[in-house]
mmCIF file of C-alpha atoms in Angstrom:
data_model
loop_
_atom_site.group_PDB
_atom_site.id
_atom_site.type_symbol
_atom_site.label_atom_id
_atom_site.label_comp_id
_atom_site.label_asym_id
_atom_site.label_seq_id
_atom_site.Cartn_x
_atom_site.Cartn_y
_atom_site.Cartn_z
ATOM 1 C CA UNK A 7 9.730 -20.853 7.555
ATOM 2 C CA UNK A 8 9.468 -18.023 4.902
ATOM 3 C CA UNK A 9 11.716 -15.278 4.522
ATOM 4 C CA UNK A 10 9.389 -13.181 2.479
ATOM 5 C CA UNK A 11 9.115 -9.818 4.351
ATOM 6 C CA UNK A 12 5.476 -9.759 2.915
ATOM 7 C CA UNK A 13 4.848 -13.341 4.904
ATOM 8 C CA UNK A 14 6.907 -11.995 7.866
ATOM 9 C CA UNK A 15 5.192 -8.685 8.051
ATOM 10 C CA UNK A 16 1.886 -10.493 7.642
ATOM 11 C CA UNK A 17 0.942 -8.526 4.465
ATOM 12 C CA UNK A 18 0.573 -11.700 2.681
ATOM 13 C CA UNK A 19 -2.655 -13.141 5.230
ATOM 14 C CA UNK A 20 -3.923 -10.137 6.452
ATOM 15 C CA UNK A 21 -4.535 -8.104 3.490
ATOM 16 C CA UNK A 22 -3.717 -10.225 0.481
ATOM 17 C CA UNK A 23 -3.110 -14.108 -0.750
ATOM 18 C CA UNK A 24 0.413 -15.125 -1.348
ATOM 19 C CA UNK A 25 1.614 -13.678 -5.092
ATOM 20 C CA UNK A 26 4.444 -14.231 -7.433
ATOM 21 C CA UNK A 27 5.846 -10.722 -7.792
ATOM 22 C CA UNK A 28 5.848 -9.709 -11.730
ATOM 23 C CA UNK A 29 6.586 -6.371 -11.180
ATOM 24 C CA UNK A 30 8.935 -3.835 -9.302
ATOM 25 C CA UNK A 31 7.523 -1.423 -7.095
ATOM 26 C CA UNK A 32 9.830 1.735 -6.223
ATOM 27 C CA UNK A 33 8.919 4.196 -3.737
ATOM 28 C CA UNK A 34 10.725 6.719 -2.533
ATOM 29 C CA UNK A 35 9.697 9.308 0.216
ATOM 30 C CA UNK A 36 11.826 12.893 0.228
ATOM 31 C CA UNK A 37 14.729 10.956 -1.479
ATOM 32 C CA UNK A 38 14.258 8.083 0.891
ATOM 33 C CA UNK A 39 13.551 4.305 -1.315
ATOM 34 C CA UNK A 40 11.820 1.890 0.635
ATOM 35 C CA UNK A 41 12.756 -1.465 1.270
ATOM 36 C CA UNK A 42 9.969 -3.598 3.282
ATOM 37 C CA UNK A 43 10.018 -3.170 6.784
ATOM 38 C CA UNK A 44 11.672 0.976 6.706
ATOM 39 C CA UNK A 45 11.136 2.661 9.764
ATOM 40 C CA UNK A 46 9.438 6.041 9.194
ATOM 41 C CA UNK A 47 8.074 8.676 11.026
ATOM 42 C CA UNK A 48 5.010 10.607 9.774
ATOM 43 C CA UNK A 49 7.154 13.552 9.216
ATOM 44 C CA UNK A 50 8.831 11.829 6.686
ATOM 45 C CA UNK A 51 6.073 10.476 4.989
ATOM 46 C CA UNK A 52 3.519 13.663 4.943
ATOM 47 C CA UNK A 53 3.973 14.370 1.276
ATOM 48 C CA UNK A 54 2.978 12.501 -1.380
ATOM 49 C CA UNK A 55 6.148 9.887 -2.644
ATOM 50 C CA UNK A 56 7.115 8.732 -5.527
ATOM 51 C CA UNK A 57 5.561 5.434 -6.920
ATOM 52 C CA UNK A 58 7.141 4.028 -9.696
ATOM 53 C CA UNK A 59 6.373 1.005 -11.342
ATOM 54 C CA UNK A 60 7.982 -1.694 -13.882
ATOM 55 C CA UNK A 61 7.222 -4.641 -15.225
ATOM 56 C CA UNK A 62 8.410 -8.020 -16.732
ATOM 57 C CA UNK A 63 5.945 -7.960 -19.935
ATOM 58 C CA UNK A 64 6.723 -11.499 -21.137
ATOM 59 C CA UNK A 65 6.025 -10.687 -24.517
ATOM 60 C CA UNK A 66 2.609 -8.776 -23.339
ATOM 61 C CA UNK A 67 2.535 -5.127 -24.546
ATOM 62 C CA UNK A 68 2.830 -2.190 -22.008
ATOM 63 C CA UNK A 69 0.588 -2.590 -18.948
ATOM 64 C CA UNK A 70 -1.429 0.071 -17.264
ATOM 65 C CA UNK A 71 -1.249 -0.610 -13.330
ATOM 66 C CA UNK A 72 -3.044 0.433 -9.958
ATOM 67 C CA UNK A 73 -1.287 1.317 -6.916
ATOM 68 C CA UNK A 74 -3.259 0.841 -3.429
ATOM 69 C CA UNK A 75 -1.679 2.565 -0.386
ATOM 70 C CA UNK A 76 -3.444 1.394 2.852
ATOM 71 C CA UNK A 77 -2.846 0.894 6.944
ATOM 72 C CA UNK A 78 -4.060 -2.432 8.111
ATOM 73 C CA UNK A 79 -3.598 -1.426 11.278
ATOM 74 C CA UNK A 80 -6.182 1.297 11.902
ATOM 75 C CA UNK A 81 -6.280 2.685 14.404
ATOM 76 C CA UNK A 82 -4.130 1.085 16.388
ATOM 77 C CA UNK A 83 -2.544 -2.717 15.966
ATOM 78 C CA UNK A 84 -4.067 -4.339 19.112
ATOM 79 C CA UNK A 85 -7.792 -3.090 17.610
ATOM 80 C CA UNK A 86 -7.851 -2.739 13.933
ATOM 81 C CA UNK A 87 -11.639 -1.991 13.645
ATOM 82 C CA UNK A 88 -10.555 0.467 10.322
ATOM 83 C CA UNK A 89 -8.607 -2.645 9.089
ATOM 84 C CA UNK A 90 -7.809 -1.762 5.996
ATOM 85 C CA UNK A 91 -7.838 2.338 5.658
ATOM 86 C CA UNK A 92 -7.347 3.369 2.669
ATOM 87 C CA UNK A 93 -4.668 6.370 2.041
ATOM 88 C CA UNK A 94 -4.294 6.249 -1.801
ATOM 89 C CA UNK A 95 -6.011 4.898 -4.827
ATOM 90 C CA UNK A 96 -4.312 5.509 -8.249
ATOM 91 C CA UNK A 97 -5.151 3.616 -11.555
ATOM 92 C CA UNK A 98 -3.918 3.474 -15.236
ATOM 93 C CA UNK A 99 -0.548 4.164 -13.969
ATOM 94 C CA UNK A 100 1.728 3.572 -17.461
ATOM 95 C CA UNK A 101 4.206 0.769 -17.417
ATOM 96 C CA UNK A 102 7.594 2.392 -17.193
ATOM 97 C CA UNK A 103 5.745 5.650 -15.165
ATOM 98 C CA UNK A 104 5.005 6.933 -12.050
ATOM 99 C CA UNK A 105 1.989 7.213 -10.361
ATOM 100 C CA UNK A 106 1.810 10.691 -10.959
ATOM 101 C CA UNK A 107 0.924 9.580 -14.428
ATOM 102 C CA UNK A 108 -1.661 7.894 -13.516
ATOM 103 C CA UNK A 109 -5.660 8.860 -12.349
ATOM 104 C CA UNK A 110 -5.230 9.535 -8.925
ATOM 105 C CA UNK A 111 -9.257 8.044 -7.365
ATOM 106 C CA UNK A 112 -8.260 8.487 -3.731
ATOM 107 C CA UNK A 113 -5.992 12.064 -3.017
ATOM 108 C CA UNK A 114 -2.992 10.647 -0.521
ATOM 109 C CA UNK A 115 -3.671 10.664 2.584
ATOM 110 C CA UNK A 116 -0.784 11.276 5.203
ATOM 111 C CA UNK A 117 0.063 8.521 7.689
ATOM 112 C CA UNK A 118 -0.555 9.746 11.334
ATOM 113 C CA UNK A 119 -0.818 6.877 13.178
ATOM 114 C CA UNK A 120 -1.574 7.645 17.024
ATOM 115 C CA UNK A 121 -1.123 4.490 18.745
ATOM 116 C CA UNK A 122 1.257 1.974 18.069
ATOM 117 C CA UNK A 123 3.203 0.708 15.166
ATOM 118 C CA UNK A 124 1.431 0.598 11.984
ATOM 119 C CA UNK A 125 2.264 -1.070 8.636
ATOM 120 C CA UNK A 126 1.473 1.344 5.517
ATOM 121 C CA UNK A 127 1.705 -1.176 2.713
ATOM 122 C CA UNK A 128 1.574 0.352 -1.122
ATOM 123 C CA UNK A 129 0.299 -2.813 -3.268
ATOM 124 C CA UNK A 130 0.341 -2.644 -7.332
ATOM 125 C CA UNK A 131 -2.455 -4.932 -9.914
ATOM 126 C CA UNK A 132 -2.085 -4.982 -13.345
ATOM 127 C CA UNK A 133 -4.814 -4.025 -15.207
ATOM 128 C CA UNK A 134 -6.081 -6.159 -17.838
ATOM 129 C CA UNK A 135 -7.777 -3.350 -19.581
ATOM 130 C CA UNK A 136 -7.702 0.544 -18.759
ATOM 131 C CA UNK A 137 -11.369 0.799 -17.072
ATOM 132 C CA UNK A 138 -13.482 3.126 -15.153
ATOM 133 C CA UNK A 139 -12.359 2.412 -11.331
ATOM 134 C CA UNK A 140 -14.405 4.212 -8.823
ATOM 135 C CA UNK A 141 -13.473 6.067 -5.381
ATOM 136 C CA UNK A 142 -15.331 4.001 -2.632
ATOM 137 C CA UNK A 143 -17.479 6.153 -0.942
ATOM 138 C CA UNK A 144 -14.900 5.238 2.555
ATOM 139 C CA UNK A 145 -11.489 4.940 3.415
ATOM 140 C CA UNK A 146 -12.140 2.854 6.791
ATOM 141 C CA UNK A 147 -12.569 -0.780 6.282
ATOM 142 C CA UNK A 148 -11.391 -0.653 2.796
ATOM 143 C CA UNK A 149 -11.106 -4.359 1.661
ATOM 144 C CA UNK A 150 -8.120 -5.047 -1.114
ATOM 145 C CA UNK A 151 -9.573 -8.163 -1.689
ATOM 146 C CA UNK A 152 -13.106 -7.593 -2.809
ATOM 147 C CA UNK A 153 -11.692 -4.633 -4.113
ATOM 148 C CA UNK A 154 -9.292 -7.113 -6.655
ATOM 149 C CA UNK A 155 -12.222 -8.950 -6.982
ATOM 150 C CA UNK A 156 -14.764 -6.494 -8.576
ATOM 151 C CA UNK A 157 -12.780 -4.938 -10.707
ATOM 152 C CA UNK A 158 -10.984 -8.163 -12.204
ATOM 153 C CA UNK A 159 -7.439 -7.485 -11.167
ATOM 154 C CA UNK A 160 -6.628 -10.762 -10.039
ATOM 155 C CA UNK A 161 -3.111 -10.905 -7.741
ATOM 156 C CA UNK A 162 -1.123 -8.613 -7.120
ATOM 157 C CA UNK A 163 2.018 -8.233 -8.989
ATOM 158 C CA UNK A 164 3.960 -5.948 -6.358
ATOM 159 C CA UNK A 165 3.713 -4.590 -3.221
ATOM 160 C CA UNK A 166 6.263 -3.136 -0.462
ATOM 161 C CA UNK A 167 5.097 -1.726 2.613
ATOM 162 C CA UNK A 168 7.154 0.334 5.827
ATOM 163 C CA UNK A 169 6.299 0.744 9.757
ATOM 164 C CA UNK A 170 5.143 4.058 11.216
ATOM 165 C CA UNK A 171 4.530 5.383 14.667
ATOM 166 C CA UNK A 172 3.819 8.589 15.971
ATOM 167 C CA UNK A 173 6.844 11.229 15.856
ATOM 168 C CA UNK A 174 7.326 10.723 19.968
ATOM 169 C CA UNK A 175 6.830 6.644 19.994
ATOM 170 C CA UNK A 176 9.651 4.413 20.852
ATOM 171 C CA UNK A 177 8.374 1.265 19.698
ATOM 172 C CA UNK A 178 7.918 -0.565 22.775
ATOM 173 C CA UNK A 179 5.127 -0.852 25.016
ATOM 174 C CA UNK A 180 5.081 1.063 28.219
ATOM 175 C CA UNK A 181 4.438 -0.022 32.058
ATOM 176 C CA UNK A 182 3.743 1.965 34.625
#
């Protein structure tokens, strides 16, 4: 049985194939770092964070990355028909930078999940080449693979994600 919080938390199957992590991923909400699996509430998560990425260059000179923030669990876990929504799209994000350095496609969306408990998951590709990547013209039923796919990013090379309900949830189901 894996241990991988990405396996566990069904990141790795639902919305991308298993990876070897090359990179590190920080992000950090209102002084807050994630580790996979925080619990946050959309209050804490309405501004934008800080992504910041490095990697292991093996030799390769600096990398230029793209970050993809999404919710696979829109809009609500027990009927993802949004599966995957996209809430941020930044590319050519310097090696060594944040994403605020990079060329923000998608503006940030705020989580505000309003049934259940959602997993926002940030994932990172390393470009091969700084190219032209384009907004999709939707942010329901985003897909990160055919996304990878036609832009030639291959894997991913990081990813973290956290769990968010609405600010009165309390994580269980209720009976009446």
């Amino acid at each position: 049985m894996s241990r991988d919080p990405l396996v566990v938390g069904s990141i790795v199957g639902d919305i991308v194939d298993y990876f070897a992590a090359s990179a590190l991923l920080r992000v950090v909400y209102g002084g807050r770092e994630l580790t996979c699996g925080s619990e946050l509430r959309p209050s804490q998560v309405a501004g934008e964070p800080t992504a910041h990425i490095t990697g292991g260059r093996d030799g390769r000179p600096p990398a230029f990355y793209t970050l993809v923030m999404l919710d696979p669990d829109a809009p609500s876990p027990s009927n993802p028909t949004k599966r995957e929504y996209l809430h941020w799209l930044v590319t050519d994000i310097p090696e060594g930078a944040g994403a605020n350095h990079g060329n923000e496609v998608v503006a940030y969306e705020s989580p505000r999940p309003s049934a259940g408990i959602h997993r926002f998951v940030f994932i990172v590709f390393r470009q091969a080449v700084r190219q032209a990547i384009y907004a999709p013209g939707w942010r329901a039923n985003f897909n990160t693979r055919d996304f990878a796919a036609c832009y030639s990013l291959g894997l991913p090379v990081a990813a973290t994600y956290f769990n968010c309900q609405r600010e009165g949830g309390c994580g269980g189901r209720r009976y009446r």
